């Protein structure tokens, strides 16, 4: 899988949200709490699974990944689009992208995202991100402005849409439409 732009490691992000409104700060806090709730659930589920040894074969690792994916999908059977990317945070993210990427920078971002091979990636919660599709990561300058994510999840673009994807099992945790202006 190809990563077009490297992202800073968790903890290196310096979310510059000190100059946003109290309402937006609450929106971001609510979003971050929802993400943490997902992470808590997936960590609890993973802790109950058999551990892989250091000598695990690629086949054992793949079997573990598929089992983990199935366990999380079952636990989130009622999950739907908008559970985490609520309308309020989606509006905040769209405005952040619009404000951070203007003119030529926006054109370059859009070109990079639209040229990536993401055709066929499902916009469906609880479905795996296809392993044969490019992983279009967020530019580091944008990551600094977006709400922070724990290391277990990451943002991804699929065309103009933004996904929240589990790093380990590849599940699409949630998505928002038309993130790119």
mmCIF file of C-alpha atoms in Angstrom:
data_model
loop_
_atom_site.group_PDB
_atom_site.id
_atom_site.type_symbol
_atom_site.label_atom_id
_atom_site.label_comp_id
_atom_site.label_asym_id
_atom_site.label_seq_id
_atom_site.Cartn_x
_atom_site.Cartn_y
_atom_site.Cartn_z
ATOM 1 C CA UNK A 1 0.000 0.000 0.000
ATOM 2 C CA UNK A 2 1.241 3.422 -0.912
ATOM 3 C CA UNK A 3 1.332 6.328 1.477
ATOM 4 C CA UNK A 4 1.560 9.565 -0.437
ATOM 5 C CA UNK A 5 2.360 11.872 2.461
ATOM 6 C CA UNK A 6 3.900 10.852 5.761
ATOM 7 C CA UNK A 7 2.004 11.832 8.874
ATOM 8 C CA UNK A 8 3.589 12.989 12.113
ATOM 9 C CA UNK A 9 3.537 10.438 14.900
ATOM 10 C CA UNK A 10 0.841 10.688 17.553
ATOM 11 C CA UNK A 11 1.992 13.116 20.193
ATOM 12 C CA UNK A 12 3.971 15.176 17.687
ATOM 13 C CA UNK A 13 0.841 16.855 16.445
ATOM 14 C CA UNK A 14 0.310 20.267 17.877
ATOM 15 C CA UNK A 15 -3.335 20.894 17.335
ATOM 16 C CA UNK A 16 -3.635 24.645 16.878
ATOM 17 C CA UNK A 17 -7.135 24.909 18.230
ATOM 18 C CA UNK A 18 -6.383 27.675 20.693
ATOM 19 C CA UNK A 19 -7.734 30.234 18.220
ATOM 20 C CA UNK A 20 -11.094 28.573 17.547
ATOM 21 C CA UNK A 21 -14.421 29.428 19.120
ATOM 22 C CA UNK A 22 -15.685 27.811 22.320
ATOM 23 C CA UNK A 23 -18.422 26.119 20.277
ATOM 24 C CA UNK A 24 -15.860 24.641 17.888
ATOM 25 C CA UNK A 25 -13.687 23.567 20.830
ATOM 26 C CA UNK A 26 -16.691 21.693 22.248
ATOM 27 C CA UNK A 27 -17.360 20.126 18.836
ATOM 28 C CA UNK A 28 -13.744 18.945 18.625
ATOM 29 C CA UNK A 29 -13.820 17.634 22.215
ATOM 30 C CA UNK A 30 -16.999 15.676 21.488
ATOM 31 C CA UNK A 31 -15.452 14.202 18.333
ATOM 32 C CA UNK A 32 -12.251 13.238 20.157
ATOM 33 C CA UNK A 33 -14.339 11.606 22.914
ATOM 34 C CA UNK A 34 -16.291 9.552 20.349
ATOM 35 C CA UNK A 35 -13.029 8.395 18.767
ATOM 36 C CA UNK A 36 -11.663 7.443 22.201
ATOM 37 C CA UNK A 37 -14.831 5.426 22.887
ATOM 38 C CA UNK A 38 -14.236 3.473 19.681
ATOM 39 C CA UNK A 39 -10.589 2.922 20.643
ATOM 40 C CA UNK A 40 -11.588 1.717 24.114
ATOM 41 C CA UNK A 41 -14.003 -0.789 22.580
ATOM 42 C CA UNK A 42 -11.508 -2.127 20.050
ATOM 43 C CA UNK A 43 -8.782 -2.380 22.732
ATOM 44 C CA UNK A 44 -11.113 -4.342 25.032
ATOM 45 C CA UNK A 45 -11.976 -6.686 22.181
ATOM 46 C CA UNK A 46 -8.353 -7.126 21.169
ATOM 47 C CA UNK A 47 -7.330 -7.899 24.770
ATOM 48 C CA UNK A 48 -9.753 -10.855 24.767
ATOM 49 C CA UNK A 49 -8.230 -12.346 21.623
ATOM 50 C CA UNK A 50 -5.363 -14.858 21.612
ATOM 51 C CA UNK A 51 -2.008 -13.093 21.445
ATOM 52 C CA UNK A 52 0.355 -13.486 18.522
ATOM 53 C CA UNK A 53 3.845 -14.683 19.307
ATOM 54 C CA UNK A 54 6.991 -13.073 17.966
ATOM 55 C CA UNK A 55 7.395 -16.148 15.749
ATOM 56 C CA UNK A 56 3.945 -15.810 14.147
ATOM 57 C CA UNK A 57 3.845 -16.570 10.453
ATOM 58 C CA UNK A 58 2.319 -14.160 7.932
ATOM 59 C CA UNK A 59 -0.628 -16.543 7.669
ATOM 60 C CA UNK A 60 -1.181 -16.454 11.442
ATOM 61 C CA UNK A 61 -0.961 -12.673 11.438
ATOM 62 C CA UNK A 62 -3.507 -12.445 8.608
ATOM 63 C CA UNK A 63 -5.835 -14.896 10.392
ATOM 64 C CA UNK A 64 -5.559 -12.815 13.565
ATOM 65 C CA UNK A 65 -6.299 -9.610 11.628
ATOM 66 C CA UNK A 66 -9.406 -11.132 10.029
ATOM 67 C CA UNK A 67 -10.626 -12.468 13.379
ATOM 68 C CA UNK A 68 -10.044 -9.070 14.998
ATOM 69 C CA UNK A 69 -11.890 -7.348 12.164
ATOM 70 C CA UNK A 70 -14.838 -9.731 12.587
ATOM 71 C CA UNK A 71 -14.926 -9.236 16.347
ATOM 72 C CA UNK A 72 -15.007 -5.443 15.990
ATOM 73 C CA UNK A 73 -17.640 -5.608 13.232
ATOM 74 C CA UNK A 74 -19.845 -7.797 15.403
ATOM 75 C CA UNK A 75 -19.476 -5.491 18.404
ATOM 76 C CA UNK A 76 -20.358 -2.479 16.214
ATOM 77 C CA UNK A 77 -23.181 -4.118 14.284
ATOM 78 C CA UNK A 78 -25.396 -1.025 14.694
ATOM 79 C CA UNK A 79 -22.686 1.499 13.751
ATOM 80 C CA UNK A 80 -23.675 3.935 11.055
ATOM 81 C CA UNK A 81 -22.300 6.878 9.122
ATOM 82 C CA UNK A 82 -22.277 9.984 11.282
ATOM 83 C CA UNK A 83 -21.819 8.241 14.637
ATOM 84 C CA UNK A 84 -18.370 9.809 14.963
ATOM 85 C CA UNK A 85 -18.280 12.321 12.095
ATOM 86 C CA UNK A 86 -21.338 14.203 13.315
ATOM 87 C CA UNK A 87 -22.659 17.097 11.208
ATOM 88 C CA UNK A 88 -20.966 19.592 13.560
ATOM 89 C CA UNK A 89 -17.472 18.064 13.286
ATOM 90 C CA UNK A 90 -17.926 17.513 9.548
ATOM 91 C CA UNK A 91 -18.659 21.233 9.143
ATOM 92 C CA UNK A 92 -15.625 22.110 11.285
ATOM 93 C CA UNK A 93 -13.330 19.828 9.254
ATOM 94 C CA UNK A 94 -14.616 21.174 5.925
ATOM 95 C CA UNK A 95 -14.011 24.752 7.094
ATOM 96 C CA UNK A 96 -10.545 23.824 8.375
ATOM 97 C CA UNK A 97 -9.581 22.318 5.015
ATOM 98 C CA UNK A 98 -11.051 25.286 3.168
ATOM 99 C CA UNK A 99 -9.153 27.756 5.372
ATOM 100 C CA UNK A 100 -5.837 25.867 5.294
ATOM 101 C CA UNK A 101 -5.719 25.057 1.597
ATOM 102 C CA UNK A 102 -6.318 27.982 -0.717
ATOM 103 C CA UNK A 103 -5.473 28.620 -4.333
ATOM 104 C CA UNK A 104 -2.614 26.511 -5.641
ATOM 105 C CA UNK A 105 -2.307 24.494 -2.388
ATOM 106 C CA UNK A 106 -5.955 23.419 -2.657
ATOM 107 C CA UNK A 107 -5.503 22.508 -6.327
ATOM 108 C CA UNK A 108 -2.449 20.374 -5.473
ATOM 109 C CA UNK A 109 -4.247 18.664 -2.597
ATOM 110 C CA UNK A 110 -7.269 17.956 -4.757
ATOM 111 C CA UNK A 111 -5.069 16.646 -7.594
ATOM 112 C CA UNK A 112 -3.154 14.337 -5.232
ATOM 113 C CA UNK A 113 -6.351 12.978 -3.720
ATOM 114 C CA UNK A 114 -8.219 12.556 -7.009
ATOM 115 C CA UNK A 115 -5.299 10.830 -8.760
ATOM 116 C CA UNK A 116 -5.003 8.163 -6.072
ATOM 117 C CA UNK A 117 -6.336 4.717 -6.900
ATOM 118 C CA UNK A 118 -9.250 4.639 -4.474
ATOM 119 C CA UNK A 119 -11.952 3.607 -6.932
ATOM 120 C CA UNK A 120 -13.974 0.826 -5.374
ATOM 121 C CA UNK A 121 -13.245 1.775 -1.758
ATOM 122 C CA UNK A 122 -16.600 1.353 -0.038
ATOM 123 C CA UNK A 123 -18.065 4.316 1.787
ATOM 124 C CA UNK A 124 -19.559 2.028 4.397
ATOM 125 C CA UNK A 125 -19.049 1.923 8.117
ATOM 126 C CA UNK A 126 -17.679 -1.394 9.414
ATOM 127 C CA UNK A 127 -16.323 -2.438 6.026
ATOM 128 C CA UNK A 128 -12.614 -3.016 5.474
ATOM 129 C CA UNK A 129 -10.525 -0.572 3.481
ATOM 130 C CA UNK A 130 -9.347 -2.679 0.511
ATOM 131 C CA UNK A 131 -5.703 -3.669 0.893
ATOM 132 C CA UNK A 132 -5.058 -3.220 -2.831
ATOM 133 C CA UNK A 133 -6.049 0.464 -2.813
ATOM 134 C CA UNK A 134 -3.796 3.433 -2.182
ATOM 135 C CA UNK A 135 -3.815 4.975 1.258
ATOM 136 C CA UNK A 136 -4.089 8.710 0.777
ATOM 137 C CA UNK A 137 -2.905 10.263 4.004
ATOM 138 C CA UNK A 138 -3.455 13.763 5.258
ATOM 139 C CA UNK A 139 -0.775 16.335 4.535
ATOM 140 C CA UNK A 140 1.110 17.066 7.784
ATOM 141 C CA UNK A 141 0.087 20.722 7.661
ATOM 142 C CA UNK A 142 -3.562 19.652 7.672
ATOM 143 C CA UNK A 143 -3.027 17.053 10.403
ATOM 144 C CA UNK A 144 -1.773 19.828 12.652
ATOM 145 C CA UNK A 145 -5.139 21.581 12.267
ATOM 146 C CA UNK A 146 -7.460 18.571 12.473
ATOM 147 C CA UNK A 147 -8.578 17.044 15.778
ATOM 148 C CA UNK A 148 -5.952 14.660 17.131
ATOM 149 C CA UNK A 149 -6.462 10.951 16.753
ATOM 150 C CA UNK A 150 -5.102 8.150 18.916
ATOM 151 C CA UNK A 151 -2.527 5.926 17.219
ATOM 152 C CA UNK A 152 -5.126 3.203 16.582
ATOM 153 C CA UNK A 153 -7.030 5.221 13.972
ATOM 154 C CA UNK A 154 -6.139 7.476 11.041
ATOM 155 C CA UNK A 155 -7.726 9.855 8.593
ATOM 156 C CA UNK A 156 -7.862 8.883 4.926
ATOM 157 C CA UNK A 157 -9.172 10.547 1.788
ATOM 158 C CA UNK A 158 -11.215 8.662 -0.777
ATOM 159 C CA UNK A 159 -11.876 11.109 -3.567
ATOM 160 C CA UNK A 160 -13.397 14.173 -1.864
ATOM 161 C CA UNK A 161 -14.520 12.156 1.157
ATOM 162 C CA UNK A 162 -12.740 11.628 4.461
ATOM 163 C CA UNK A 163 -12.635 8.310 6.266
ATOM 164 C CA UNK A 164 -11.646 7.331 9.769
ATOM 165 C CA UNK A 165 -9.865 3.962 9.455
ATOM 166 C CA UNK A 166 -8.613 1.524 12.091
ATOM 167 C CA UNK A 167 -4.856 1.149 11.573
ATOM 168 C CA UNK A 168 -4.674 -2.488 12.586
ATOM 169 C CA UNK A 169 -7.743 -4.177 11.180
ATOM 170 C CA UNK A 170 -8.444 -1.754 8.324
ATOM 171 C CA UNK A 171 -12.100 -1.204 9.188
ATOM 172 C CA UNK A 172 -13.763 2.016 8.150
ATOM 173 C CA UNK A 173 -14.884 3.390 11.507
ATOM 174 C CA UNK A 174 -16.831 6.299 9.990
ATOM 175 C CA UNK A 175 -16.741 8.640 7.011
ATOM 176 C CA UNK A 176 -17.888 12.082 5.982
ATOM 177 C CA UNK A 177 -18.886 13.143 2.499
ATOM 178 C CA UNK A 178 -17.375 16.054 0.592
ATOM 179 C CA UNK A 179 -14.559 16.912 2.983
ATOM 180 C CA UNK A 180 -12.590 18.570 0.177
ATOM 181 C CA UNK A 181 -14.006 21.875 -1.046
#
